[in-house]
Tab-separated table of C-alpha atoms in Angstrom:
chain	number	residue	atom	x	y	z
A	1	UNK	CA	-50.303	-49.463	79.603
A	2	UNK	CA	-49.521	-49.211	83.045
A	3	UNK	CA	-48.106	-45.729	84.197
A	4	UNK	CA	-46.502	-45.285	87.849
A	5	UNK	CA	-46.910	-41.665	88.616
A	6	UNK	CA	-45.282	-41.400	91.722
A	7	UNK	CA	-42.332	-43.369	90.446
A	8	UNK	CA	-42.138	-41.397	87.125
A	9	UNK	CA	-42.048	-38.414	89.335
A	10	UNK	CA	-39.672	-39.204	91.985
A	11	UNK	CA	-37.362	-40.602	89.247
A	12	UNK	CA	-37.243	-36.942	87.200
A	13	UNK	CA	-36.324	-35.408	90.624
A	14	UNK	CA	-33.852	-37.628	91.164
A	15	UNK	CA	-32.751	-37.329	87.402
A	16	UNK	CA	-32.536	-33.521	88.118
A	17	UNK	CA	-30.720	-34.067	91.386
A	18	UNK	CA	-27.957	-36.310	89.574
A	19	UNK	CA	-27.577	-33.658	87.237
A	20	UNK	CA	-27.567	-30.909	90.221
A	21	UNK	CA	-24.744	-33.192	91.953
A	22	UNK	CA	-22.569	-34.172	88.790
A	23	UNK	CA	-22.577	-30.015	88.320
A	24	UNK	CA	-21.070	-29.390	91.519
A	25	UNK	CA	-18.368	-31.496	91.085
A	26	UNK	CA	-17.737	-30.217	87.583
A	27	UNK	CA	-17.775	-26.835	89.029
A	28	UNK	CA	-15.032	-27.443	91.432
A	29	UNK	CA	-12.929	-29.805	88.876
A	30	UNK	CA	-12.977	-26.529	86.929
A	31	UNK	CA	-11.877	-24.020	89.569
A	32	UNK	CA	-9.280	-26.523	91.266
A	33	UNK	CA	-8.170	-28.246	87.529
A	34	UNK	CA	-8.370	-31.310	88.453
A	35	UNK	CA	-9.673	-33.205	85.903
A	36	UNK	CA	-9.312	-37.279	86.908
A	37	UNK	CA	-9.597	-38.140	90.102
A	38	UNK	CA	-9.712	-35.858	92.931
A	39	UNK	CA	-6.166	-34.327	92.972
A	40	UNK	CA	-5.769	-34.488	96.498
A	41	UNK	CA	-8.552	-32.008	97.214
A	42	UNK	CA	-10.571	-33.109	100.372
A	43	UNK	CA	-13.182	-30.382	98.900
A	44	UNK	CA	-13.526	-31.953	95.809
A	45	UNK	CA	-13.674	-35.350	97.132
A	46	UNK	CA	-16.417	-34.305	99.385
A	47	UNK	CA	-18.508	-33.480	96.468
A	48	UNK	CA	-17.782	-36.609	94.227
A	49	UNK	CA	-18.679	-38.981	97.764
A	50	UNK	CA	-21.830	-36.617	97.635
A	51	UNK	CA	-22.311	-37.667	94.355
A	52	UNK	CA	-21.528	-41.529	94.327
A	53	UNK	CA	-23.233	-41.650	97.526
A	54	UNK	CA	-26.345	-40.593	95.591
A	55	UNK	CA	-26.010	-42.843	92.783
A	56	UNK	CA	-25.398	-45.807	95.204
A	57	UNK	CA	-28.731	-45.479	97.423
A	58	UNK	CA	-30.692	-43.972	94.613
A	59	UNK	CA	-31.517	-47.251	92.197
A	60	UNK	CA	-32.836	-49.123	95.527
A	61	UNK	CA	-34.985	-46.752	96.082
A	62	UNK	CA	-36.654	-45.635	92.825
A	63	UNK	CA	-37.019	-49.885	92.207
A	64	UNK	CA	-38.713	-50.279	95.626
A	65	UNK	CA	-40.579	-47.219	95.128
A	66	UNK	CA	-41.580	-48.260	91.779
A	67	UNK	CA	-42.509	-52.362	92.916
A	68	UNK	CA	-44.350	-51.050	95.886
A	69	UNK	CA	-46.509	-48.138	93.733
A	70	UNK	CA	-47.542	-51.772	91.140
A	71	UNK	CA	-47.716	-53.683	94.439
A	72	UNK	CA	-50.593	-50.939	96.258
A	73	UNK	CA	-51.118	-48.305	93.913
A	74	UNK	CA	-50.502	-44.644	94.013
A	75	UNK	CA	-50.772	-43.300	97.715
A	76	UNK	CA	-50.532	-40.288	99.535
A	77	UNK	CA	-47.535	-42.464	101.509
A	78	UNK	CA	-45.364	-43.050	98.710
A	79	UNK	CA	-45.645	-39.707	97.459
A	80	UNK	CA	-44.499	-38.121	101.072
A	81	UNK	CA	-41.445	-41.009	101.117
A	82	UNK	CA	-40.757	-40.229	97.785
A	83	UNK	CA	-40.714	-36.269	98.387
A	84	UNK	CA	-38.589	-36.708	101.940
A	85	UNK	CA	-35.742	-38.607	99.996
A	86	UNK	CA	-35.110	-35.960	97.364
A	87	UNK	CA	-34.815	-33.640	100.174
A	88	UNK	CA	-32.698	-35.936	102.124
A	89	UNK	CA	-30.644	-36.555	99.712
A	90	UNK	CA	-30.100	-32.891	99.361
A	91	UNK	CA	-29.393	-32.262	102.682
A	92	UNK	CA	-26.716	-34.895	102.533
A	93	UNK	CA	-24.873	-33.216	99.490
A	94	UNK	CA	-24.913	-29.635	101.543
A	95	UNK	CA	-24.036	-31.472	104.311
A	96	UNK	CA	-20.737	-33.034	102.369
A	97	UNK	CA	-20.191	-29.312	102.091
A	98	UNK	CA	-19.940	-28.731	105.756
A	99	UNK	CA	-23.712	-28.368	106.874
A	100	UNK	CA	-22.715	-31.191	109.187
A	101	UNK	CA	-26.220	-31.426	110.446
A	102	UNK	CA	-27.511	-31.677	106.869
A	103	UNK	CA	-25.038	-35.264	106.105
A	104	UNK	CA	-26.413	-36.940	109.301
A	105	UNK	CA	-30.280	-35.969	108.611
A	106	UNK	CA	-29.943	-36.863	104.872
A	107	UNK	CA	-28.177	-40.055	105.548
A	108	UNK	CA	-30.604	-41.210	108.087
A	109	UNK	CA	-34.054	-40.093	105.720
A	110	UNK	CA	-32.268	-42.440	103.193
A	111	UNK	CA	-31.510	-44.970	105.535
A	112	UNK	CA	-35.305	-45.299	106.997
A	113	UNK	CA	-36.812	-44.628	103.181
A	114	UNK	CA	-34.750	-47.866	102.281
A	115	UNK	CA	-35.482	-49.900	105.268
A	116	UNK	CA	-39.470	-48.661	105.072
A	117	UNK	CA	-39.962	-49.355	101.540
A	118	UNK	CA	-38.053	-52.855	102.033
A	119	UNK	CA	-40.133	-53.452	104.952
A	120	UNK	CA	-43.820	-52.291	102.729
A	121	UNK	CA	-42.097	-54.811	100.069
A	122	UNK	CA	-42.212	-57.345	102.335
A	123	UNK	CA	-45.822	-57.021	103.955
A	124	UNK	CA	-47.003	-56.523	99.925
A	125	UNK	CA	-45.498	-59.922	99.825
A	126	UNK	CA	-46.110	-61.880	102.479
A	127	UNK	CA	-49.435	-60.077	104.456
A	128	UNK	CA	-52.021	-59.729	101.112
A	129	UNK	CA	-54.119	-62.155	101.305
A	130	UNK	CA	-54.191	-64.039	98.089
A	131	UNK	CA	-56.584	-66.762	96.823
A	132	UNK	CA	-55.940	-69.686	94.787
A	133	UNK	CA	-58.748	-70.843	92.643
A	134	UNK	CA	-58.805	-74.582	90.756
A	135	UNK	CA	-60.375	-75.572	87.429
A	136	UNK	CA	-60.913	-78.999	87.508
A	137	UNK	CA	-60.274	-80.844	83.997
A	138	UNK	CA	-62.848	-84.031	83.747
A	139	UNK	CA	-61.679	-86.228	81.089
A	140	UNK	CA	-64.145	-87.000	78.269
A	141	UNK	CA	-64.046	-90.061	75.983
A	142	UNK	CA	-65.968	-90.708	73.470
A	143	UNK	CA	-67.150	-93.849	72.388
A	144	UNK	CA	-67.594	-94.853	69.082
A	145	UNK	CA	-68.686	-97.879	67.331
């Protein structure tokens, strides 16, 4: 059995986030009663682009994260890129709130955890040495008379 800790982990915070994220729209559905679409409430569809924005960068990562962890192993590195996207991400949703700061820091962590974790894809890929070893098969024949 192969288990990825550092994926396993980052993917319950995220779980938890989602959950965070789906609860803040909920809670504003509620107080403005709107309950499909966004009603025409620029508040509310702050927090459902917080959301989908979320849900939209957040499978990349966790996949990356989790091909890279098979790829090298648990590392202190994944666990810190891992750590500073939850909190990225959750600067973004405060930021959708009108932490303006907190949207443009969130939405560049995620951009550079995507583009590093493409890039350590990559190099897993294409820098690791590999080796190819040959059997060679002799054909036997027996002879019989």
């Amino acid at each position: 059995m192969i288990i990825l800790p550092i994926s396993l982990t980052i993917a319950a915070g995220a779980a938890l986030l989602n959950l965070w994220l789906a609860i803040r729209v909920g809670r504003v559905r509620t107080r403005e009663k709107v309950s499909i679409g966004d009603g025409g409430n620029e508040f509310l569809t702050r927090r459902m682009r917080a959301h989908s924005n979320f849900v939209e960068n957040t499978a990349f990562v966790l996949i990356l994260l989790a091909l890279v962890e098979l790829g090298i192993g648990s590392s202190l590195w994944l666990w810190g890129v891992g750590a500073v996207y939850l909190v990225g991400r959750i600067l973004h949703a405060l930021g959708m709130d009108g932490m303006l700061w907190g949207r443009m820091v969130g939405t560049t962590i995620t951009m550079l955890t995507q583009l590093g974790l493409a890039l350590g894809a990559l190099a897993i890929v294409y820098l690791t040495p590999t080796s190819f070893t040959t059997t060679e098969i002799e054909e036997t024949v027996e002879l019989t008379q």
